[in-house]
Coordinates of C-alpha atoms in Angstrom, one line a residue:
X15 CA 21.2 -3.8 12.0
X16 CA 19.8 -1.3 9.9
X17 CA 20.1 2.6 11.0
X18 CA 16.4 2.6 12.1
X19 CA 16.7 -0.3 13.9
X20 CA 19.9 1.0 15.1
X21 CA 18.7 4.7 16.1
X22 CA 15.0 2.7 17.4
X23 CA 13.2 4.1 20.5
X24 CA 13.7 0.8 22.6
X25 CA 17.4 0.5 21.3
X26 CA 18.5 3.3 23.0
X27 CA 19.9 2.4 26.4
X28 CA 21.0 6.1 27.2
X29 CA 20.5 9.2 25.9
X30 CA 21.3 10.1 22.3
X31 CA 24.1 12.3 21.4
X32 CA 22.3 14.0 18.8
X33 CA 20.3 17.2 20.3
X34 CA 18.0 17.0 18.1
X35 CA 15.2 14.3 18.8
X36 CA 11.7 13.2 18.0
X37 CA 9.8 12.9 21.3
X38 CA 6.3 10.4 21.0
X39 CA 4.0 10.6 23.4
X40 CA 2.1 7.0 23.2
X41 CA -0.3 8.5 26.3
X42 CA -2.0 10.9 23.4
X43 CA -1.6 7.8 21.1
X44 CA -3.6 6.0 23.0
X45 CA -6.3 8.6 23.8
X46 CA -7.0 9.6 20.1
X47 CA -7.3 5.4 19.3
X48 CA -9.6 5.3 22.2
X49 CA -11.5 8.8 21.0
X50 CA -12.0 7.3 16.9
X51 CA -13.0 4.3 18.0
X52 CA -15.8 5.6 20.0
X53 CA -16.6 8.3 17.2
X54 CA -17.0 5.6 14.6
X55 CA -18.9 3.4 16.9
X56 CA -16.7 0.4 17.0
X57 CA -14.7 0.8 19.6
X58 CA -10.8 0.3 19.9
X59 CA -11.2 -3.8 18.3
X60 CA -13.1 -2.1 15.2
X61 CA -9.9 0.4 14.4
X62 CA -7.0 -0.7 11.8
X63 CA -4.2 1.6 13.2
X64 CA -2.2 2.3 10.0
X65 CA 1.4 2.6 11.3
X66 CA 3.8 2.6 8.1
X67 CA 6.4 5.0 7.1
X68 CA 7.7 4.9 10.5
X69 CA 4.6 5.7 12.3
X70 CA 4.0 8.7 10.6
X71 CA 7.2 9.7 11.7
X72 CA 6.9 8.8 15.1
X73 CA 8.4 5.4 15.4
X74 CA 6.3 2.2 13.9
X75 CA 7.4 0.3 16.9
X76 CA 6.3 2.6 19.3
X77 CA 3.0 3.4 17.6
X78 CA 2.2 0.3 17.0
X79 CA 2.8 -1.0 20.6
X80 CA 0.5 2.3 21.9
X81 CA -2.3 1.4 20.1
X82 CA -2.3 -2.0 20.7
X83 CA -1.9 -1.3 23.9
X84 CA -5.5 0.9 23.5
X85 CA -7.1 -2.2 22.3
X86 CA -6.9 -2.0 18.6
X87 CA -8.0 -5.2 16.7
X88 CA -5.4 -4.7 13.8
X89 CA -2.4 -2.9 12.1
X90 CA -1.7 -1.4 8.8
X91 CA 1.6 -0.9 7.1
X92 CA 2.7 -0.1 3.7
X93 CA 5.4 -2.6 2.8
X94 CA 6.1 -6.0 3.9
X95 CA 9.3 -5.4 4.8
X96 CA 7.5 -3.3 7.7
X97 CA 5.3 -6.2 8.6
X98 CA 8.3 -8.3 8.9
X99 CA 10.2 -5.7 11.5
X100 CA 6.5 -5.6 13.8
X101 CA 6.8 -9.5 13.7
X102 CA 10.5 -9.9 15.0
X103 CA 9.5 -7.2 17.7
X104 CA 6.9 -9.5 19.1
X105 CA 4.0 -8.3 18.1
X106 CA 1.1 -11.1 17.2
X107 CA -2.3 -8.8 15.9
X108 CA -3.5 -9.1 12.2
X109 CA -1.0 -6.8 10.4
X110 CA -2.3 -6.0 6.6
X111 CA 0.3 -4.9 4.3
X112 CA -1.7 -2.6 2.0
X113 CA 1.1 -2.4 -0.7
X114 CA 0.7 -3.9 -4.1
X115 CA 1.7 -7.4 -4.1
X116 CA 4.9 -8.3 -5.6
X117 CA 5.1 -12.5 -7.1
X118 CA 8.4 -13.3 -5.2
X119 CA 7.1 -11.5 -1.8
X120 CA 4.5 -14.4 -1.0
X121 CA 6.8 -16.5 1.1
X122 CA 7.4 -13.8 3.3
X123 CA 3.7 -12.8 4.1
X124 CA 3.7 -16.5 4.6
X125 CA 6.4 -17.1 6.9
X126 CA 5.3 -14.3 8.9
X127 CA 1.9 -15.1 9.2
X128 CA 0.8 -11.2 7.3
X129 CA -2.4 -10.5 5.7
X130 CA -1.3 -9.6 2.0
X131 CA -3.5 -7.4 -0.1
X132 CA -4.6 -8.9 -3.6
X133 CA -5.5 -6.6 -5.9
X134 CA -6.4 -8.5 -9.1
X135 CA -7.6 -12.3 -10.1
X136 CA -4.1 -12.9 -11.2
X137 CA -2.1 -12.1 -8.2
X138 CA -4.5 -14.2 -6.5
X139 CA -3.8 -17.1 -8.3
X140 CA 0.0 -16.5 -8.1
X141 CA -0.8 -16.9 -3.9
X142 CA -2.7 -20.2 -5.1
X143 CA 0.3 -21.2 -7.0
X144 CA 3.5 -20.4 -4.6
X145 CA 1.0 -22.8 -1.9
X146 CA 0.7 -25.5 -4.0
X147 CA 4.1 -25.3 -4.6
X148 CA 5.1 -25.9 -1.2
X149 CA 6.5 -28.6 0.9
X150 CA 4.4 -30.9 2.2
X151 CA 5.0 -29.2 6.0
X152 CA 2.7 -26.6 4.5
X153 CA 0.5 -29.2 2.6
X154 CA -3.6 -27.5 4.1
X155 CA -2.0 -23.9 4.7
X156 CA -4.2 -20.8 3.5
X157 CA -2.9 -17.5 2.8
X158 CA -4.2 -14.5 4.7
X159 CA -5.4 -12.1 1.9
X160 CA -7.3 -8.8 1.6
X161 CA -9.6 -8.3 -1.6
X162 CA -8.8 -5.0 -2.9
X163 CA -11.2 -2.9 -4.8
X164 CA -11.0 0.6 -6.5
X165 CA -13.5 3.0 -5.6
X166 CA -11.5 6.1 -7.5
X167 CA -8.1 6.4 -6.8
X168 CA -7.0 4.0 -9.9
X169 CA -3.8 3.0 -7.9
X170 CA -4.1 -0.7 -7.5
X171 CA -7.5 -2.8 -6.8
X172 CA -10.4 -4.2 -9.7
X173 CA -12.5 -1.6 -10.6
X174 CA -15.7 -2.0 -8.6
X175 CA -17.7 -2.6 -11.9
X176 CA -15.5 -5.9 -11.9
X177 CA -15.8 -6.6 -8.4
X178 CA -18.4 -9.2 -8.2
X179 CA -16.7 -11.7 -10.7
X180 CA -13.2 -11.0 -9.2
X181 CA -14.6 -11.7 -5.9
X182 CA -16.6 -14.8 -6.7
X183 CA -13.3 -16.2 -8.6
X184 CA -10.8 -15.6 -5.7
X185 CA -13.6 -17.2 -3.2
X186 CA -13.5 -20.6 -5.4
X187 CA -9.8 -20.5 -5.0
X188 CA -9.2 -23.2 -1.9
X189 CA -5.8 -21.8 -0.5
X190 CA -6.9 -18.4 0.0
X191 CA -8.4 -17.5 3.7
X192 CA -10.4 -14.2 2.8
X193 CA -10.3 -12.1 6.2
X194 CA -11.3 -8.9 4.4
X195 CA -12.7 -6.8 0.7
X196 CA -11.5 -3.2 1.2
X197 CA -11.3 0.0 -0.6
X198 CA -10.1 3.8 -0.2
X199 CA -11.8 7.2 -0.5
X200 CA -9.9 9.7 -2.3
X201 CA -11.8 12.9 -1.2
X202 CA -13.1 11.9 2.1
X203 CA -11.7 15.6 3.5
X204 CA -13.9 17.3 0.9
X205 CA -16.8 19.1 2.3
X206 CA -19.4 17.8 -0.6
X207 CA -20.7 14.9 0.4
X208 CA -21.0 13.5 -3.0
X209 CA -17.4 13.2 -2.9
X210 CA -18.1 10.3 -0.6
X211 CA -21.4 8.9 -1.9
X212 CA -20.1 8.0 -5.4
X213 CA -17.2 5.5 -4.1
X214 CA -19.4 4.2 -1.2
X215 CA -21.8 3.6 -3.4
X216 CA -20.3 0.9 -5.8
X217 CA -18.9 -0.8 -2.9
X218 CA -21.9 -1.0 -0.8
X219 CA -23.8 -2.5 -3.6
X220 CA -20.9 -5.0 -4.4
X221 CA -21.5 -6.3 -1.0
X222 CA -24.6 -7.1 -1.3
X223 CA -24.4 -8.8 -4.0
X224 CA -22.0 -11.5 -2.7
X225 CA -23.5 -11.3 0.5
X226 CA -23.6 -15.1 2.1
X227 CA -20.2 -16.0 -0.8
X228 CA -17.4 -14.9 1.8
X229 CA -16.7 -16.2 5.4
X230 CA -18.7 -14.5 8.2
X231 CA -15.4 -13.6 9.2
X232 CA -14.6 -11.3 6.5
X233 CA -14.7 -7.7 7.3
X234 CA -15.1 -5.1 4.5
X235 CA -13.6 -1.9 5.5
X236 CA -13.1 1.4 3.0
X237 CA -13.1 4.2 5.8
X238 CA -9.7 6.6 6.5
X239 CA -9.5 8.8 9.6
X240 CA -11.3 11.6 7.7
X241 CA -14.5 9.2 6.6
X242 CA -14.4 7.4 10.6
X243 CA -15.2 10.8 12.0
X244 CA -17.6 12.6 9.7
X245 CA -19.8 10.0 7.7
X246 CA -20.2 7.1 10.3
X247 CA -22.1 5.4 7.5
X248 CA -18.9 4.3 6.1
X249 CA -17.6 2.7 9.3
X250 CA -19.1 -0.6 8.0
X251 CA -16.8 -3.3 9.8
X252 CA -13.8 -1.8 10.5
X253 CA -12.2 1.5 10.1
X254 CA -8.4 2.7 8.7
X255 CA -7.3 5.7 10.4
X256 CA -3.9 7.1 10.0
X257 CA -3.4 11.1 10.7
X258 CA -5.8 11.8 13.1
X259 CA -4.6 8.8 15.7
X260 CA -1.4 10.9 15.8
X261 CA -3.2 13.8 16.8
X262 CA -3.0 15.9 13.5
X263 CA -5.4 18.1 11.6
X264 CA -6.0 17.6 8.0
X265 CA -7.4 21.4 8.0
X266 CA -6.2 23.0 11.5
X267 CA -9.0 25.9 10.3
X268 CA -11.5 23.1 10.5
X269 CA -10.5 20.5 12.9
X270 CA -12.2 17.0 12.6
X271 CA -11.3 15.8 16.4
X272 CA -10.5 18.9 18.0
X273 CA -9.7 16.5 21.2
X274 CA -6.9 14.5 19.6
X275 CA -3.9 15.5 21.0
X276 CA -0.6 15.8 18.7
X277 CA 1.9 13.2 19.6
X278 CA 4.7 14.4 18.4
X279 CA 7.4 16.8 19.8
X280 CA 10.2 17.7 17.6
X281 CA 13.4 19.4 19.6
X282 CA 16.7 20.4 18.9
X283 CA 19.5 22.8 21.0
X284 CA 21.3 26.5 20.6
X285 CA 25.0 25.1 19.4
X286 CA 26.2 28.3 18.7
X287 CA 25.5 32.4 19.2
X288 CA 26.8 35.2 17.8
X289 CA 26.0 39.1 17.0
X290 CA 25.8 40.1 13.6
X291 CA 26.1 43.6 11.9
X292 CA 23.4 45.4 9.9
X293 CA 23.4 44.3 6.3
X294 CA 25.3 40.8 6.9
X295 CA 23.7 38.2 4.4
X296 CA 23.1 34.9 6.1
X297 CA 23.5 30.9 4.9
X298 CA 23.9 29.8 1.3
X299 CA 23.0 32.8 -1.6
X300 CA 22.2 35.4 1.0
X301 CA 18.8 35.1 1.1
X302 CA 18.5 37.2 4.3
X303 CA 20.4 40.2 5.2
X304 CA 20.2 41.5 8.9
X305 CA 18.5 44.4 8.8
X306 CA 20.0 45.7 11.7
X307 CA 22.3 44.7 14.6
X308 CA 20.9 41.0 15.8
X309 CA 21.5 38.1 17.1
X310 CA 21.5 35.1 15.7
X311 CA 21.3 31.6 17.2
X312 CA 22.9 28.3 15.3
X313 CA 20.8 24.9 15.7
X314 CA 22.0 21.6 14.7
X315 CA 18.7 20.7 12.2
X316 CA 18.1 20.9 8.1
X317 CA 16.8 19.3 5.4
X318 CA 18.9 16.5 5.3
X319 CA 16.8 16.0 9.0
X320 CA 13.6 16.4 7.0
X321 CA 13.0 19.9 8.1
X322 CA 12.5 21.4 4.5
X323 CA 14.4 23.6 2.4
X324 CA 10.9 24.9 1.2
X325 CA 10.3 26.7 4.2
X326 CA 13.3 29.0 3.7
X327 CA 11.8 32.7 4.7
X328 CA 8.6 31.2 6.2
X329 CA 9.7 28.8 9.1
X330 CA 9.9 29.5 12.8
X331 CA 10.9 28.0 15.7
X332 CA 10.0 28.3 19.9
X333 CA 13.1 29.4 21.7
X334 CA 12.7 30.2 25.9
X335 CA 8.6 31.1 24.7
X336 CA 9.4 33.0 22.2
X337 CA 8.3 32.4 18.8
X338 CA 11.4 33.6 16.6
X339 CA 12.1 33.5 12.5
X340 CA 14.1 31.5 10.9
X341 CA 16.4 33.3 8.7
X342 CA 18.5 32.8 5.6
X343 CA 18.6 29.5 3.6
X344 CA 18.0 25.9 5.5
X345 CA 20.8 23.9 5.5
X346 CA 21.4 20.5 4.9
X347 CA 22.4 19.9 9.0
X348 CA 21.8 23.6 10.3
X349 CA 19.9 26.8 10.4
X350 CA 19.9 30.0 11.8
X351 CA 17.4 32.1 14.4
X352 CA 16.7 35.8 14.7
X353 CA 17.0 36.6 18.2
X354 CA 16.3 40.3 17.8
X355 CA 18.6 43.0 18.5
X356 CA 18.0 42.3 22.4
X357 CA 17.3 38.1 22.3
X358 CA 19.1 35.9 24.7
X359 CA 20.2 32.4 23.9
X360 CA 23.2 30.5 25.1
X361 CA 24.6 27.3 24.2
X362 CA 21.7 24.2 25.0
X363 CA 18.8 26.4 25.4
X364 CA 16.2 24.3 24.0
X365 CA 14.3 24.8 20.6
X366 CA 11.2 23.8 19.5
X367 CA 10.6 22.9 16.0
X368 CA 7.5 21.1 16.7
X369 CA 5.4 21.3 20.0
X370 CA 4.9 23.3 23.1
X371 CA 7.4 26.1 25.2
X372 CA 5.7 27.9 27.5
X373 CA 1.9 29.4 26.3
X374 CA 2.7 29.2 22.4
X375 CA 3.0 25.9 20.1
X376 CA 4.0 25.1 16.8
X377 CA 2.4 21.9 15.4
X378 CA 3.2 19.6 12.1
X379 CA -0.1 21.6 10.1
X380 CA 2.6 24.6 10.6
X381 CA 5.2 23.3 9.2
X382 CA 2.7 21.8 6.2
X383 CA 1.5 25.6 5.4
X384 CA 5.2 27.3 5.3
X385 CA 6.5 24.3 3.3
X386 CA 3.1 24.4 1.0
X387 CA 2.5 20.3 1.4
X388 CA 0.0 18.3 3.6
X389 CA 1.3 17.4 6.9
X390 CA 1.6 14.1 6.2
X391 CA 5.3 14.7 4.0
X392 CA 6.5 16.4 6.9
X393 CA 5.9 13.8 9.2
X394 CA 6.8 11.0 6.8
X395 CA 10.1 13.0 5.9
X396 CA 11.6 13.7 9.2
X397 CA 14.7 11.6 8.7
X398 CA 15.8 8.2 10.2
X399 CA 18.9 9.8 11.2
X400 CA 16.4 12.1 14.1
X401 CA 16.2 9.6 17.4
X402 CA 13.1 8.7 18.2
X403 CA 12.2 8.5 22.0
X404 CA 9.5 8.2 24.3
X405 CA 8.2 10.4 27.0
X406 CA 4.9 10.9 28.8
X407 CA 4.3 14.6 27.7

């Protein structure tokens, strides 16, 4: 069993030991599936819920089960090896793996029935190969594949000025089952529009030039969360969100679904208190010196939790409703709190790294600004070591 599967929401039959915990909410999971789906006008079946890296940080499992649950037609991960843990879990929907294909990987979409993506006219005929190759149990069997084409990003897919040939070549190919042409948007967040016209441009015009060469079945899809909301143009089939259906701004100062709801509650617990005197320096280096008489408060999360180093100086936490810095240098496994010279904390209090205490909140776009990255990496980086659990918040 590997330590996510180990440390996995459902696994848990009682209560962690570990104070510190990831708390998912799959009710606000299912509310921002069932807000972008009527936003880009296809409703819950016409949304691809992307659930790798661990659900952004929340649990693949348990997002992936929410939004299911909310009526999404598909799911989205970034490895097969994440694919693989959704199928022994049960789960039955279309699950493309959007990761560059690797030749000795192809079994395995196989055996568990995943949509690969094929991103060039020689991968596909490597999936043509490996089925000819197989036993005669498999003798008729057609891969599930995804046509990928670069609009922009130049990270895997033919270039769109390729696109017709590579897709009329892979549609002549007998063992492949084409369920889908896709691409991505690199600037979708931008606020020039042309950002978004010159890669949905190419592959609107590639579709209509093989229009009647693919199954009816085939769904071409090229829109992320940002793209679903704002240009409803690029909707076209299906849609791939990913941040927003966990409830998190790309730009807090310019919300694109002010009603999604965050997800995601990050906790931990006061292990320790103490006064200190004026002029004490504080973790590793000394990076902070109390400038006075103070408090301080111990709790039992670092980087090695994926609650960055990077935020040294800048970070702060929600203690009894009080929003209070973080002082001196992050540890791997701890960090300190000012209480002030007058603050009250004992031993299990409850802090808040992420979420809401009383009338204030601290959410992930927080953390993203004090640690100068997108919230995405903080998300993504919150370690496998944090238990993930659910609760109705």
């Amino acid at each position: 069993m590997s330590f996510l599967e180990e440390y996995h929401i459902d696994h848990q039959p009682c209560l962690p030991l570990r104070p510190t915990q990831v708390w998912t909410n799959p009710a606000a999971l299912r509310h921002n599936l069932a807000l972008l789906g009527e936003r880009c006008g296809l409703g819950p079946a016409g949304v691809m819920a992307v659930v790798k890296a661990n659900g952004y940080g929340h649990g693949m499992l348990a997002a992936a089960r929410a939004f299911l649950a909310a009526g999404a037609g598909a799911l989205a991960v970034g490895f097969v090896e994440e694919g693989i843990l959704l199928r022994r879990e049960g789960l039955a929907c279309p699950i493309l793996v959007m990761g560059g294909l690797v030749e000795n990987q192809i079994p395995a979409f196989l055996d568990y029935d995943l949509e690969m993506t094929v991103s060039s006219l020689h991968k596909a005929r490597q999936v043509q190969a490996c089925l000819e190759a197989t036993a005669p149990s498999m003798a008729g069997r057609r891969a599930a594949v995804h046509l990928k084409i670069d609009t922009g990003m130049e990270r895997i897919g033919v270039h769109a000025a390729g696109g017709e040939a590579f897709l009329r070549a892979a549609a002549a190919l007998d063992r492949l089952e084409i369920r889908g042409v896709y691409s991505h948007l690199a600037n979708a967040e931008g606020e020039d529009p042309a950002l978004v016209d010159e890669p949905l441009a190419p592959f609107l015009a590639l579709r209509r030039a093989v229009e009647g060469l693919l199954p009816p079945t085939c769904r071409w899809h090229i829109a992320n969360s940002a793209a679903a909301v704002t240009r409803p143009e690029t909707a076209l089939d299906l849609v791939r969100p990913g941040l927003l259906l966990y409830g998190v701004q790309h730009d807090p100062a310019r919300p694109l679904l002010p009603a999604a709801r965050p997800a995601l509650r990050w906790t931990s617990a006061v292990v320790y208190f103490k006064v200190v005197e004026a002029g004490a320096g504080v973790s590793y280096g000394h990076l902070w010196r109390a400038p006075h008489r103070t408090r301080l408060a111990t709790v039992p999360v670092g980087y090695g939790d994926g609650y960055p180093r990077g935020m040294t100086g800048r970070a702060e936490v929600l203690i009894r409703g009080r929003r209070l810095p973080v002082v001196g240098a992050i540890c791997m496994d701890q960090l300190m709190v000012d209480l002030g010279p007058d603050g009250t904390a004992y031993n299990g209090d409850e802090v808040v790294l992420v979420g809401r205490q009383g009338d204030d909140e601290i959410r992930v776009e927080d953390l993203a600004r004090w640690q100068g990255t997108i919230p995405y990496e903080i998300l993504t980086g919150i370690s496998e070591r944090v238990p993930r659990r659910l609760a109705e918040l």
